[in-house]
Amino acid sequence: MLEGRHDSRRGRVSHAILVLPLTGLLFWADPYAADRERMVREQIESRGIRGAELLRVLRATPRHLFVPIAGRRMAYDDHPVPIGYEATISQPYIVALMTELLAPRKTDRVLEIGTGSGYQAAVLSQLAQQVYTIEIVPELAKSAQRILSDLGYRNVTVRQGDGYKGWPEQAPFDGIMLTAAPPEIPQTLIGELANGGRLVAPVGAGWDQELVVIEKDANGRIRRRSAGGVAFVPMRPGGR
Ligand code: SAH
């Protein structure tokens, strides 16, 4: 109990517990707070990610809770971590970079393909209005749904299904992010992008991929650019 207790005998409130040093209290409540702070400073800020709101969200999101217990020690390390079913939770810097490239606004509706652990969806949900996310592996869809709802990220909807099919009932989206790599960006997803929207995706066969950013202007014209090399889990062919 952190609230002051009313001491009826003396008729005053006792706040003894609040004299605990604040930092001690924070570490007691979240043993990974120091690791997370170091992750943001050494892997993200130092590599040029500057958005104050994004940095605040990365500091606030308990990444370790999205990693299975066996990998939890590595949750804040500078690499992806396996989460089972041939999936990984992306490297922290890549989550930050792709979020910065997508640049979600508070009023945006965002689609993610490849829910995986749910971490990227949790980050997006704190920057956008609503996040829809599709995961092909039923067990991952279920566990991501559970952790997102346990942690109170209420504006995320998880669907188990094939990302190649998009989410027509909820389209169009102001932002679309793929976190599994298709050989080429599916036309269905480009079609579900609103005018003025952005799509960020790793694209390429096998593990040799580039990060692609697509912008659809107010007239529906497409502009495409590359933002460097990446290595994502390949997107599984759907339709089976
Ligand atoms: N964004 C995730 C990282 C996911 S790794 C996170 O923050 O943890 C890529 C995920 O894409 C895997 O979970 C994989 O199962 C999923 N995936 C692969 N092919 C897919 C497809 N066709 N449709 C939807 N999800 C797919």
Short mmCIF file of C-alpha atoms in Angstrom, two decimals, residues 65-213:
data_model
loop_
_atom_site.label_atom_id
_atom_site.label_comp_id
_atom_site.label_asym_id
_atom_site.label_seq_id
_atom_site.Cartn_x
_atom_site.Cartn_y
_atom_site.Cartn_z
CA LEU A 65 7.45 -8.25 -20.28
CA PHE A 66 7.05 -8.92 -24.03
CA VAL A 67 9.97 -11.38 -24.04
CA PRO A 68 9.48 -15.00 -22.87
CA ILE A 69 11.05 -15.60 -19.44
CA ALA A 70 13.96 -17.58 -20.93
CA GLY A 71 15.13 -14.54 -22.92
CA ARG A 72 14.22 -11.83 -20.45
CA ARG A 73 17.81 -11.07 -19.41
CA MET A 74 18.49 -10.06 -23.03
CA ALA A 75 15.36 -7.96 -23.44
CA TYR A 76 17.24 -4.63 -23.47
CA ASP A 77 20.32 -5.83 -25.37
CA ASP A 78 21.30 -4.38 -28.74
CA HIS A 79 19.91 -7.23 -30.87
CA PRO A 80 16.66 -9.06 -31.65
CA VAL A 81 15.55 -11.76 -29.19
CA PRO A 82 13.83 -15.04 -30.17
CA ILE A 83 10.21 -15.30 -29.00
CA GLY A 84 9.46 -18.79 -30.39
CA TYR A 85 7.75 -19.93 -33.59
CA GLU A 86 10.70 -18.64 -35.68
CA ALA A 87 9.82 -15.08 -34.66
CA THR A 88 11.89 -12.44 -32.90
CA ILE A 89 11.18 -9.21 -31.07
CA SER A 90 13.01 -6.63 -33.19
CA GLN A 91 16.19 -4.94 -32.01
CA PRO A 92 15.30 -1.83 -29.95
CA TYR A 93 17.00 0.57 -32.38
CA ILE A 94 15.07 -0.89 -35.32
CA VAL A 95 11.77 -0.46 -33.46
CA ALA A 96 12.73 3.17 -32.82
CA LEU A 97 13.91 3.79 -36.39
CA MET A 98 10.82 2.28 -38.03
CA THR A 99 8.54 4.18 -35.67
CA GLU A 100 10.36 7.40 -36.47
CA LEU A 101 10.03 6.71 -40.21
CA LEU A 102 6.32 5.95 -39.86
CA ALA A 103 5.90 9.15 -37.79
CA PRO A 104 2.46 8.34 -36.39
CA ARG A 105 0.29 11.22 -35.19
CA LYS A 106 -2.14 11.09 -32.27
CA THR A 107 -5.10 10.98 -34.65
CA ASP A 108 -3.71 8.19 -36.87
CA ARG A 109 -5.07 4.70 -37.40
CA VAL A 110 -2.16 2.33 -37.91
CA LEU A 111 -1.92 -1.22 -39.25
CA GLU A 112 0.97 -3.49 -38.27
CA ILE A 113 1.73 -6.78 -40.02
CA GLY A 114 3.57 -9.26 -37.77
CA THR A 115 2.41 -8.71 -34.17
CA GLY A 116 5.01 -11.14 -32.79
CA SER A 117 5.48 -10.24 -29.12
CA GLY A 118 3.21 -7.18 -29.30
CA TYR A 119 6.03 -4.76 -28.31
CA GLN A 120 6.05 -2.71 -31.52
CA ALA A 121 2.25 -2.50 -31.33
CA ALA A 122 2.50 -1.25 -27.73
CA VAL A 123 4.95 1.46 -28.81
CA LEU A 124 2.73 2.52 -31.73
CA SER A 125 -0.39 2.53 -29.56
CA GLN A 126 1.08 5.28 -27.38
CA LEU A 127 1.73 7.51 -30.40
CA ALA A 128 -1.34 6.85 -32.56
CA GLN A 129 -5.06 6.77 -31.99
CA GLN A 130 -5.72 3.13 -32.86
CA VAL A 131 -3.51 0.19 -33.80
CA TYR A 132 -4.65 -2.88 -35.73
CA THR A 133 -2.15 -5.71 -35.85
CA ILE A 134 -2.15 -9.05 -37.69
CA GLU A 135 -0.16 -12.14 -36.69
CA ILE A 136 -0.16 -15.40 -38.63
CA VAL A 137 0.92 -17.70 -35.74
CA PRO A 138 -2.13 -18.33 -33.52
CA GLU A 139 -0.09 -18.82 -30.32
CA LEU A 140 1.75 -15.51 -30.81
CA ALA A 141 -1.47 -13.66 -31.63
CA LYS A 142 -2.96 -15.01 -28.42
CA SER A 143 -0.02 -14.23 -26.15
CA ALA A 144 0.44 -10.73 -27.61
CA GLN A 145 -3.27 -10.05 -27.13
CA ARG A 146 -2.99 -11.14 -23.50
CA ILE A 147 0.07 -9.07 -22.58
CA LEU A 148 -1.26 -5.97 -24.36
CA SER A 149 -4.52 -6.18 -22.50
CA ASP A 150 -2.86 -7.02 -19.15
CA LEU A 151 -0.66 -3.94 -19.49
CA GLY A 152 -3.65 -1.77 -20.38
CA TYR A 153 -2.88 -0.88 -24.01
CA ARG A 154 -6.57 -0.64 -24.87
CA ASN A 155 -6.34 0.88 -28.34
CA VAL A 156 -4.70 -2.19 -29.94
CA THR A 157 -6.72 -4.85 -31.77
CA VAL A 158 -4.92 -8.13 -32.55
CA ARG A 159 -6.15 -10.40 -35.32
CA GLN A 160 -4.82 -13.85 -36.13
CA GLY A 161 -4.53 -14.11 -39.88
CA ASP A 162 -2.50 -13.53 -42.99
CA GLY A 163 -1.07 -10.06 -43.41
CA TYR A 164 -0.99 -10.39 -47.22
CA LYS A 165 -4.78 -10.06 -47.08
CA GLY A 166 -4.67 -6.75 -45.20
CA TRP A 167 -7.60 -5.66 -43.03
CA PRO A 168 -10.22 -4.37 -45.50
CA GLU A 169 -12.92 -3.78 -42.84
CA GLN A 170 -10.71 -1.21 -41.10
CA ALA A 171 -8.92 0.32 -44.12
CA PRO A 172 -7.75 2.87 -45.05
CA PHE A 173 -4.85 3.38 -42.62
CA ASP A 174 -2.76 6.51 -42.09
CA GLY A 175 0.26 4.32 -41.41
CA ILE A 176 1.18 0.72 -42.21
CA MET A 177 4.22 -1.04 -40.76
CA LEU A 178 5.43 -4.50 -41.75
CA THR A 179 7.71 -6.25 -39.29
CA ALA A 180 8.18 -9.37 -41.43
CA ALA A 181 9.83 -9.07 -44.85
CA PRO A 182 7.94 -9.86 -48.07
CA PRO A 183 9.89 -10.21 -51.37
CA GLU A 184 7.92 -7.16 -52.59
CA ILE A 185 5.37 -4.91 -50.90
CA PRO A 186 1.92 -6.47 -51.34
CA GLN A 187 -0.35 -4.34 -53.56
CA THR A 188 -3.26 -5.03 -51.18
CA LEU A 189 -1.42 -3.13 -48.43
CA ILE A 190 -0.50 -0.21 -50.67
CA GLY A 191 -4.19 -0.11 -51.59
CA GLU A 192 -5.16 0.12 -47.89
CA LEU A 193 -2.95 3.16 -47.33
CA ALA A 194 -4.86 6.46 -47.02
CA ASN A 195 -3.85 9.45 -49.15
CA GLY A 196 -1.18 11.29 -47.18
CA GLY A 197 -0.22 8.02 -45.45
CA ARG A 198 3.12 6.23 -45.01
CA LEU A 199 4.13 2.58 -45.18
CA VAL A 200 7.38 1.25 -43.71
CA ALA A 201 8.55 -2.26 -44.54
CA PRO A 202 11.62 -4.47 -44.80
CA VAL A 203 11.61 -5.78 -48.37
CA GLY A 204 13.66 -8.50 -50.02
CA ALA A 205 14.14 -12.19 -50.55
CA GLY A 206 15.75 -14.14 -47.73
CA TRP A 207 17.76 -12.10 -45.24
CA ASP A 208 19.08 -9.54 -47.70
CA GLN A 209 16.53 -6.77 -47.30
CA GLU A 210 16.19 -3.03 -47.44
CA LEU A 211 13.96 -0.87 -45.33
CA VAL A 212 11.49 0.79 -47.70
CA VAL A 213 9.37 3.86 -47.00
#
